[in-house]
mmCIF file of C-alpha atoms in Angstrom:
data_model
loop_
_atom_site.group_PDB
_atom_site.id
_atom_site.type_symbol
_atom_site.label_atom_id
_atom_site.label_comp_id
_atom_site.label_asym_id
_atom_site.label_seq_id
_atom_site.Cartn_x
_atom_site.Cartn_y
_atom_site.Cartn_z
ATOM 1 C CA VAL A 1 -5.643 2.530 -39.884
ATOM 2 C CA GLY A 2 -7.765 3.592 -36.947
ATOM 3 C CA GLY A 3 -4.642 4.671 -35.084
ATOM 4 C CA ALA A 4 -3.555 6.832 -38.027
ATOM 5 C CA GLN A 5 -6.909 8.584 -38.164
ATOM 6 C CA SER A 6 -6.912 9.184 -34.408
ATOM 7 C CA LYS A 7 -3.427 10.706 -34.590
ATOM 8 C CA ILE A 8 -4.439 13.044 -37.416
ATOM 9 C CA GLN A 9 -7.687 14.008 -35.708
ATOM 10 C CA ALA A 10 -5.929 14.750 -32.432
ATOM 11 C CA SER A 11 -3.162 16.747 -34.153
ATOM 12 C CA PHE A 12 -5.502 19.220 -35.843
ATOM 13 C CA GLY A 13 -8.837 18.965 -34.030
ATOM 14 C CA LEU A 14 -10.618 17.763 -37.163
ATOM 15 C CA THR A 15 -13.996 16.117 -37.595
ATOM 16 C CA ASN A 16 -14.129 12.394 -38.333
ATOM 17 C CA GLN A 17 -14.806 13.094 -41.997
ATOM 18 C CA GLU A 18 -11.922 15.570 -42.324
ATOM 19 C CA ALA A 19 -9.535 13.216 -40.539
ATOM 20 C CA GLN A 20 -10.621 10.333 -42.788
ATOM 21 C CA LYS A 21 -9.663 12.307 -45.906
ATOM 22 C CA LEU A 22 -6.160 12.933 -44.567
ATOM 23 C CA THR A 23 -5.880 9.314 -43.489
ATOM 24 C CA ASP A 24 -6.690 8.297 -47.053
ATOM 25 C CA VAL A 25 -3.813 10.518 -48.207
ATOM 26 C CA ALA A 26 -1.449 8.787 -45.774
ATOM 27 C CA LYS A 27 -2.662 5.357 -46.886
ATOM 28 C CA GLY A 28 -2.171 6.283 -50.539
ATOM 29 C CA ILE A 29 1.431 7.332 -49.855
ATOM 30 C CA TYR A 30 2.093 4.132 -47.920
ATOM 31 C CA TYR A 31 0.565 1.970 -50.638
ATOM 32 C CA ASP A 32 2.835 3.697 -53.153
ATOM 33 C CA GLY A 33 5.748 2.168 -51.255
ATOM 34 C CA PHE A 34 6.871 5.122 -49.133
ATOM 35 C CA GLY A 35 7.721 4.663 -45.467
ATOM 36 C CA GLU A 36 8.295 1.627 -43.323
ATOM 37 C CA SER A 37 4.849 1.761 -41.736
ATOM 38 C CA LEU A 38 1.570 3.625 -41.969
ATOM 39 C CA ASP A 39 2.399 5.276 -38.639
ATOM 40 C CA GLN A 40 5.629 6.703 -40.087
ATOM 41 C CA VAL A 41 3.805 8.048 -43.137
ATOM 42 C CA THR A 42 1.069 9.521 -40.942
ATOM 43 C CA ASP A 43 3.707 11.372 -38.913
ATOM 44 C CA ALA A 44 5.107 12.774 -42.181
ATOM 45 C CA VAL A 45 1.666 13.930 -43.354
ATOM 46 C CA VAL A 46 1.075 15.632 -40.005
ATOM 47 C CA LEU A 47 4.473 17.350 -40.268
ATOM 48 C CA VAL A 48 3.780 18.640 -43.788
ATOM 49 C CA LYS A 49 0.334 19.929 -42.902
ATOM 50 C CA ARG A 50 1.614 21.550 -39.724
ATOM 51 C CA ASN A 51 4.345 23.422 -41.621
ATOM 52 C CA LEU A 52 2.596 24.221 -44.906
ATOM 53 C CA GLY A 53 -1.038 24.616 -43.876
ATOM 54 C CA ASP A 54 -3.988 23.879 -46.123
ATOM 55 C CA LEU A 55 -2.736 22.082 -49.224
ATOM 56 C CA ASN A 56 -5.128 20.210 -51.451
ATOM 57 C CA ASN A 57 -4.908 16.434 -51.026
ATOM 58 C CA GLN A 58 -2.878 15.864 -54.202
ATOM 59 C CA ASP A 59 -0.293 18.492 -53.265
ATOM 60 C CA LEU A 60 -0.185 17.145 -49.712
ATOM 61 C CA ARG A 61 0.474 13.663 -51.066
ATOM 62 C CA ASN A 62 3.170 14.829 -53.499
ATOM 63 C CA ILE A 63 4.988 17.103 -51.058
ATOM 64 C CA THR A 64 4.959 14.456 -48.318
ATOM 65 C CA GLN A 65 6.449 11.836 -50.644
ATOM 66 C CA GLN A 66 9.097 14.265 -51.857
ATOM 67 C CA ALA A 67 10.027 15.387 -48.342
ATOM 68 C CA MET A 68 10.387 11.749 -47.264
ATOM 69 C CA VAL A 69 12.630 10.942 -50.239
ATOM 70 C CA LEU A 70 14.736 14.062 -49.658
ATOM 71 C CA ASP A 71 15.207 12.942 -46.046
ATOM 72 C CA ASN A 72 15.882 9.258 -46.773
ATOM 73 C CA THR A 73 17.933 9.652 -49.953
ATOM 74 C CA LEU A 74 19.827 12.933 -49.592
ATOM 75 C CA GLY A 75 19.872 13.228 -45.797
ATOM 76 C CA ALA A 76 17.991 16.533 -45.593
ATOM 77 C CA ASP A 77 16.147 16.784 -42.274
ATOM 78 C CA MET A 78 12.426 16.715 -43.084
ATOM 79 C CA ASP A 79 11.352 19.207 -40.444
ATOM 80 C CA GLU A 80 13.984 21.762 -41.493
ATOM 81 C CA THR A 81 13.212 21.204 -45.189
ATOM 82 C CA LEU A 82 9.538 21.934 -44.607
ATOM 83 C CA ARG A 83 10.294 25.053 -42.598
ATOM 84 C CA GLY A 84 12.460 26.179 -45.502
ATOM 85 C CA VAL A 85 9.659 25.443 -47.972
ATOM 86 C CA SER A 86 7.278 27.423 -45.773
ATOM 87 C CA GLY A 87 9.705 30.363 -45.720
ATOM 88 C CA LEU A 88 9.954 30.359 -49.523
ATOM 89 C CA MET A 89 6.170 30.230 -49.848
ATOM 90 C CA THR A 90 5.585 33.034 -47.355
ATOM 91 C CA ASN A 91 8.359 35.408 -48.410
ATOM 92 C CA PHE A 92 8.604 34.828 -52.162
ATOM 93 C CA GLY A 93 5.006 33.849 -52.891
ATOM 94 C CA LEU A 94 5.980 30.435 -54.300
ATOM 95 C CA SER A 95 3.596 27.497 -54.426
ATOM 96 C CA ALA A 96 4.461 24.539 -52.205
ATOM 97 C CA GLN A 97 5.570 22.538 -55.241
ATOM 98 C CA ASP A 98 7.749 25.316 -56.679
ATOM 99 C CA ALA A 99 9.366 25.801 -53.283
ATOM 100 C CA MET A 100 10.004 22.069 -52.903
ATOM 101 C CA ASP A 101 11.492 21.896 -56.423
ATOM 102 C CA LEU A 102 13.905 24.683 -55.474
ATOM 103 C CA MET A 103 14.841 22.980 -52.205
ATOM 104 C CA VAL A 104 15.490 19.684 -54.020
ATOM 105 C CA ALA A 105 17.572 21.379 -56.731
ATOM 106 C CA GLY A 106 19.521 23.271 -54.072
ATOM 107 C CA THR A 107 20.226 20.095 -52.123
ATOM 108 C CA GLN A 108 21.258 18.209 -55.253
ATOM 109 C CA ASN A 109 23.661 21.042 -56.124
ATOM 110 C CA GLY A 110 25.373 20.976 -52.736
ATOM 111 C CA LEU A 111 23.661 23.834 -50.910
ATOM 112 C CA ASP A 112 22.798 21.527 -48.007
ATOM 113 C CA LYS A 113 26.312 20.176 -47.561
ATOM 114 C CA SER A 114 26.481 21.794 -44.121
ATOM 115 C CA HIS A 115 22.892 20.669 -43.380
ATOM 116 C CA GLU A 116 21.520 24.180 -42.994
ATOM 117 C CA LEU A 117 19.650 24.963 -46.216
ATOM 118 C CA GLY A 118 16.169 24.493 -44.762
ATOM 119 C CA ASP A 119 17.054 26.336 -41.573
ATOM 120 C CA ASN A 120 18.621 29.198 -43.560
ATOM 121 C CA MET A 121 15.577 29.595 -45.776
ATOM 122 C CA ALA A 122 13.346 29.689 -42.712
ATOM 123 C CA GLU A 123 15.567 32.339 -41.105
ATOM 124 C CA TYR A 124 16.814 34.493 -43.990
ATOM 125 C CA SER A 125 14.264 34.243 -46.820
ATOM 126 C CA GLN A 126 12.407 37.260 -45.432
ATOM 127 C CA LEU A 127 15.633 39.307 -45.561
ATOM 128 C CA TRP A 128 16.345 38.335 -49.177
ATOM 129 C CA SER A 129 12.818 39.057 -50.363
ATOM 130 C CA GLN A 130 12.669 42.403 -48.557
ATOM 131 C CA MET A 131 15.898 43.446 -50.267
ATOM 132 C CA GLY A 132 14.319 42.677 -53.644
ATOM 133 C CA PHE A 133 15.989 39.394 -54.554
ATOM 134 C CA SER A 134 13.971 36.630 -56.198
ATOM 135 C CA ALA A 135 14.071 33.089 -54.824
ATOM 136 C CA LYS A 136 16.225 31.975 -57.769
ATOM 137 C CA ASP A 137 18.590 34.920 -57.225
ATOM 138 C CA THR A 138 18.884 33.889 -53.597
ATOM 139 C CA PHE A 139 19.829 30.300 -54.399
ATOM 140 C CA SER A 140 22.233 31.375 -57.154
ATOM 141 C CA ILE A 141 24.050 33.823 -54.880
ATOM 142 C CA LEU A 142 24.275 31.242 -52.100
ATOM 143 C CA ASP A 143 25.655 28.761 -54.637
ATOM 144 C CA ASN A 144 28.232 31.280 -55.886
ATOM 145 C CA GLY A 145 29.337 32.034 -52.340
ATOM 146 C CA LEU A 146 29.872 28.389 -51.427
ATOM 147 C CA ASP A 147 31.683 27.702 -54.694
ATOM 148 C CA SER A 148 34.013 30.613 -53.985
ATOM 149 C CA GLY A 149 35.015 29.326 -50.578
ATOM 150 C CA ALA A 150 32.485 30.579 -48.047
ATOM 151 C CA TYR A 151 32.613 28.368 -44.973
ATOM 152 C CA ASN A 152 28.852 27.823 -44.965
ATOM 153 C CA LEU A 153 25.549 29.409 -45.978
ATOM 154 C CA ASP A 154 25.463 31.573 -42.862
ATOM 155 C CA LYS A 155 28.582 33.401 -44.050
ATOM 156 C CA VAL A 156 26.945 34.272 -47.387
ATOM 157 C CA ASN A 157 23.690 35.280 -45.720
ATOM 158 C CA ASP A 158 25.633 37.499 -43.318
ATOM 159 C CA PHE A 159 27.380 39.316 -46.202
ATOM 160 C CA VAL A 160 24.008 40.136 -47.753
ATOM 161 C CA LYS A 161 22.469 41.062 -44.402
ATOM 162 C CA GLU A 162 25.384 43.357 -43.504
ATOM 163 C CA PHE A 163 25.117 45.108 -46.861
ATOM 164 C CA GLY A 164 21.484 45.890 -46.103
ATOM 165 C CA VAL A 165 22.513 47.300 -42.733
ATOM 166 C CA SER A 166 25.232 49.437 -44.354
ATOM 167 C CA LEU A 167 22.628 50.901 -46.704
ATOM 168 C CA SER A 168 20.402 51.968 -43.855
ATOM 169 C CA ASP A 169 23.054 53.163 -41.361
ATOM 170 C CA GLY A 170 24.802 55.521 -43.800
ATOM 171 C CA ARG A 171 28.029 53.643 -44.542
ATOM 172 C CA ILE A 172 27.210 53.264 -48.225
ATOM 173 C CA GLU A 173 26.148 56.915 -48.524
ATOM 174 C CA LYS A 174 29.356 58.173 -46.876
ATOM 175 C CA ASN A 175 31.439 56.215 -49.358
ATOM 176 C CA ILE A 176 29.214 56.470 -52.437
ATOM 177 C CA GLY A 177 31.802 58.646 -54.220
ATOM 178 C CA SER A 178 34.111 55.621 -54.363
ATOM 179 C CA PHE A 179 31.700 53.836 -56.659
ATOM 180 C CA SER A 180 30.748 54.214 -60.313
ATOM 181 C CA LYS A 181 28.250 56.752 -61.634
ATOM 182 C CA GLY A 182 25.858 53.880 -62.323
ATOM 183 C CA THR A 183 25.981 52.788 -58.701
ATOM 184 C CA GLN A 184 25.588 56.364 -57.500
ATOM 185 C CA ASN A 185 22.499 56.805 -59.653
ATOM 186 C CA LEU A 186 21.027 53.518 -58.423
ATOM 187 C CA PHE A 187 21.693 54.533 -54.826
ATOM 188 C CA ASN A 188 19.789 57.800 -55.357
ATOM 189 C CA GLU A 189 16.935 55.860 -56.965
ATOM 190 C CA TRP A 190 16.932 53.519 -53.969
ATOM 191 C CA LYS A 191 16.608 56.488 -51.619
ATOM 192 C CA GLN A 192 13.552 57.569 -53.632
ATOM 193 C CA GLY A 193 12.043 54.087 -53.556
ATOM 194 C CA LYS A 194 12.639 53.560 -57.285
ATOM 195 C CA ALA A 195 15.269 50.819 -56.962
ATOM 196 C CA THR A 196 15.716 47.876 -54.640
ATOM 197 C CA SER A 197 18.521 47.076 -52.242
ATOM 198 C CA ALA A 198 19.254 44.108 -54.514
ATOM 199 C CA ASP A 199 19.813 46.489 -57.455
ATOM 200 C CA VAL A 200 22.344 48.519 -55.462
ATOM 201 C CA PHE A 201 23.982 45.355 -54.108
ATOM 202 C CA LYS A 202 24.578 43.932 -57.589
ATOM 203 C CA SER A 203 25.977 47.228 -58.851
ATOM 204 C CA VAL A 204 28.309 47.632 -55.857
ATOM 205 C CA ILE A 205 29.649 44.076 -56.271
ATOM 206 C CA GLY A 206 30.215 44.789 -59.975
ATOM 207 C CA ASP A 207 32.250 47.863 -59.048
ATOM 208 C CA PHE A 208 34.381 45.890 -56.609
ATOM 209 C CA LYS A 209 35.194 43.362 -59.304
ATOM 210 C CA GLY A 210 36.451 46.193 -61.519
ATOM 211 C CA MET A 211 38.702 47.847 -58.909
ATOM 212 C CA THR A 212 42.424 47.425 -59.531
ATOM 213 C CA ASN A 213 43.881 48.888 -56.328
ATOM 214 C CA GLU A 214 43.660 45.944 -53.951
ATOM 215 C CA GLN A 215 44.419 47.969 -50.828
ATOM 216 C CA GLU A 216 41.689 50.533 -51.541
ATOM 217 C CA LYS A 217 39.272 47.726 -52.408
ATOM 218 C CA LEU A 218 39.892 45.912 -49.124
ATOM 219 C CA SER A 219 39.632 49.125 -47.123
ATOM 220 C CA LEU A 220 36.308 50.035 -48.744
ATOM 221 C CA ALA A 221 34.960 46.509 -48.314
ATOM 222 C CA SER A 222 35.961 46.518 -44.656
ATOM 223 C CA THR A 223 34.048 49.752 -44.159
ATOM 224 C CA ILE A 224 30.887 48.415 -45.784
ATOM 225 C CA TRP A 225 30.996 44.915 -44.329
ATOM 226 C CA SER A 226 32.732 45.810 -41.045
ATOM 227 C CA ALA A 227 35.202 43.043 -40.197
ATOM 228 C CA LEU A 228 35.291 40.705 -43.189
ATOM 229 C CA GLY A 229 36.042 37.792 -40.885
ATOM 230 C CA GLU A 230 37.833 35.353 -43.215
ATOM 231 C CA ASP A 231 40.863 35.404 -45.499
ATOM 232 C CA ASN A 232 38.945 34.758 -48.717
ATOM 233 C CA SER A 233 36.055 37.127 -47.964
ATOM 234 C CA MET A 234 36.878 39.470 -50.858
ATOM 235 C CA LYS A 235 36.836 36.539 -53.273
ATOM 236 C CA VAL A 236 33.469 35.426 -51.908
ATOM 237 C CA ILE A 237 32.014 38.949 -52.085
ATOM 238 C CA GLU A 238 33.089 39.433 -55.697
ATOM 239 C CA SER A 239 31.455 36.133 -56.667
ATOM 240 C CA LEU A 240 28.010 36.963 -55.342
ATOM 241 C CA THR A 241 26.581 38.436 -58.528
ATOM 242 C CA LYS A 242 28.292 36.077 -60.960
ATOM 243 C CA VAL A 243 25.864 34.879 -63.646
ATOM 244 C CA ASN A 244 24.498 31.527 -62.478
ATOM 245 C CA HIS A 245 21.789 29.708 -64.406
ATOM 246 C CA THR A 246 21.711 26.620 -62.167
ATOM 247 C CA PHE A 247 18.279 27.452 -60.770
ATOM 248 C CA ASP A 248 16.661 29.037 -63.827
ATOM 249 C CA ASP A 249 14.475 26.022 -64.575
ATOM 250 C CA VAL A 250 14.049 23.582 -61.705
ATOM 251 C CA GLY A 251 10.374 22.751 -62.250
ATOM 252 C CA GLY A 252 9.760 19.042 -61.763
ATOM 253 C CA ALA A 253 13.023 18.473 -59.853
ATOM 254 C CA ALA A 254 11.254 16.956 -56.842
ATOM 255 C CA GLU A 255 9.027 14.690 -58.948
ATOM 256 C CA LYS A 256 12.040 13.459 -60.931
ATOM 257 C CA MET A 257 13.921 12.743 -57.699
ATOM 258 C CA ASN A 258 10.896 10.743 -56.551
ATOM 259 C CA LYS A 259 10.766 8.626 -59.689
ATOM 260 C CA ASP A 260 14.516 8.089 -59.822
ATOM 261 C CA SER A 261 14.663 6.856 -56.239
ATOM 262 C CA THR A 262 11.592 4.588 -56.237
ATOM 263 C CA THR A 263 12.515 0.916 -56.693
ATOM 264 C CA PRO A 264 10.329 -1.989 -57.918
ATOM 265 C CA MET A 265 10.697 -3.620 -54.499
ATOM 266 C CA GLN A 266 9.388 -0.478 -52.826
ATOM 267 C CA GLU A 267 6.319 -0.535 -55.050
ATOM 268 C CA LEU A 268 5.827 -4.252 -54.398
ATOM 269 C CA ASN A 269 5.964 -3.794 -50.632
ATOM 270 C CA GLY A 270 3.379 -1.027 -50.934
ATOM 271 C CA LYS A 271 1.037 -3.251 -52.941
ATOM 272 C CA ILE A 272 1.433 -6.082 -50.428
ATOM 273 C CA ALA A 273 0.566 -3.670 -47.599
ATOM 274 C CA GLU A 274 -2.495 -2.532 -49.556
ATOM 275 C CA LEU A 275 -3.526 -6.137 -50.154
ATOM 276 C CA LYS A 276 -3.264 -7.001 -46.467
ATOM 277 C CA ASP A 277 -5.329 -3.962 -45.489
ATOM 278 C CA SER A 278 -7.965 -4.758 -48.102
ATOM 279 C CA LEU A 279 -8.333 -8.250 -46.619
ATOM 280 C CA ALA A 280 -8.827 -6.945 -43.085
ATOM 281 C CA PRO A 281 -12.651 -6.655 -43.294
ATOM 282 C CA ILE A 282 -13.076 -10.347 -44.117
ATOM 283 C CA GLY A 283 -11.665 -11.516 -40.836
ATOM 284 C CA SER A 284 -8.383 -12.491 -39.235
ATOM 285 C CA THR A 285 -8.844 -16.235 -39.869
ATOM 286 C CA ILE A 286 -8.939 -15.833 -43.653
ATOM 287 C CA ILE A 287 -6.070 -13.363 -43.533
ATOM 288 C CA GLU A 288 -3.971 -15.855 -41.594
ATOM 289 C CA SER A 289 -4.712 -18.575 -44.158
ATOM 290 C CA LEU A 290 -3.748 -16.256 -47.043
ATOM 291 C CA THR A 291 -0.598 -14.886 -45.397
ATOM 292 C CA PRO A 292 1.652 -17.786 -46.558
ATOM 293 C CA ILE A 293 0.436 -17.213 -50.126
ATOM 294 C CA VAL A 294 1.181 -13.496 -49.909
ATOM 295 C CA GLU A 295 4.622 -14.202 -48.446
ATOM 296 C CA PHE A 296 5.326 -16.798 -51.153
ATOM 297 C CA LEU A 297 4.364 -14.322 -53.904
ATOM 298 C CA SER A 298 6.523 -11.693 -52.265
ATOM 299 C CA LYS A 299 9.560 -14.002 -52.244
ATOM 300 C CA MET A 300 8.927 -14.951 -55.868
ATOM 301 C CA ALA A 301 8.775 -11.283 -56.834
ATOM 302 C CA GLN A 302 11.963 -10.511 -54.901
ATOM 303 C CA GLY A 303 13.724 -13.290 -56.771
ATOM 304 C CA PHE A 304 12.314 -12.102 -60.088
ATOM 305 C CA VAL A 305 13.636 -8.545 -59.768
ATOM 306 C CA THR A 306 17.162 -9.867 -59.118
ATOM 307 C CA LEU A 307 17.217 -11.783 -62.413
ATOM 308 C CA PRO A 308 18.981 -10.262 -65.459
ATOM 309 C CA GLU A 309 16.602 -8.233 -67.616
ATOM 310 C CA PRO A 310 16.736 -10.649 -70.612
ATOM 311 C CA VAL A 311 15.660 -13.514 -68.327
ATOM 312 C CA GLN A 312 12.850 -11.361 -66.902
ATOM 313 C CA GLN A 313 11.625 -10.569 -70.406
ATOM 314 C CA PHE A 314 11.738 -14.262 -71.403
ATOM 315 C CA ILE A 315 9.663 -15.270 -68.382
ATOM 316 C CA LEU A 316 7.140 -12.532 -69.095
ATOM 317 C CA VAL A 317 6.827 -13.656 -72.729
ATOM 318 C CA ILE A 318 6.346 -17.311 -71.710
ATOM 319 C CA GLY A 319 3.799 -16.206 -69.122
ATOM 320 C CA GLY A 320 1.935 -14.213 -71.715
ATOM 321 C CA LEU A 321 1.864 -17.135 -74.174
ATOM 322 C CA THR A 322 0.665 -19.499 -71.460
ATOM 323 C CA ALA A 323 -2.119 -17.128 -70.484
ATOM 324 C CA GLY A 324 -3.115 -16.785 -74.138
ATOM 325 C CA VAL A 325 -3.275 -20.543 -74.719
ATOM 326 C CA SER A 326 -5.298 -20.963 -71.551
ATOM 327 C CA ARG A 327 -7.725 -18.315 -72.743
ATOM 328 C CA VAL A 328 -8.162 -20.005 -76.153
ATOM 329 C CA PHE A 329 -8.893 -23.396 -74.566
ATOM 330 C CA SER A 330 -11.364 -21.898 -72.115
ATOM 331 C CA LEU A 331 -13.260 -20.157 -74.912
ATOM 332 C CA PHE A 332 -13.313 -23.382 -76.958
ATOM 333 C CA PHE A 333 -14.750 -25.513 -74.178
ATOM 334 C CA LEU A 334 -17.207 -22.831 -73.116
ATOM 335 C CA ALA A 335 -18.431 -22.665 -76.733
ATOM 336 C CA ASP A 336 -19.129 -26.386 -76.636
#
């Protein structure tokens, strides 16, 4: 425990009291059954705090657990995930928990299949927010692009980025007559600061989907997006504003992932670690004498959780009856 506190104190230049509070957070996570050692959990806490700044202790504990599960269970690199969470917080004004819920939901829905979701959010979230997209819009459009055949998230991000460039360098304005009256009006509102780039983007994509002359459509798209770069680019572009409700309500996604992935054995190992640490103040000799008992109980518990559920329930009922009978006899003799 002393090593954990020293690591935290050295990482952030904290006072002893401040470092102790963060050490208690790390210990709580470890005793909940997360991580293979207190050192590993401490490293995770340091990583979360370094990326996300001043979270309250409960949020720090929750986010650290969730980031560890996302790494261990779904293979999302913890450092990149946290940089992505930080990007969502900074650029979309999300809380740490809301950002983590979105990252978990995105990963569960395949957005991290090329292992770049966190990195992309760190790099491109500022672009999306500046164009007027919400965080949920961003994830939905990325999802649509991948589903329609985009090679990876970078390709989808580049389509959106290039559209923003074409707005500012005059390409859209030169070709605005090729679009609907609605798009033309939105473009004029954008020039006056009354509409967002996202508004114009969605309207332009809607117009492309309604064009029937494929040659003219491809020529116009090539002008706006320069070289399209891949055979199915038009299909990807037309998909980007498709209605997608996947990320409408992702609150609690990270907490649910946590609960679903936590096993009884994990919790048991955490409690055993807590028990060992609680015995430390009474001396190594007593700890050594109790270690065989702790190990025996651990093996019994491991065997118990492998039994069929009906057998487990039977044993628990018998145990409860035995404890009840023992209590009755003790009360009887004490009364005498």
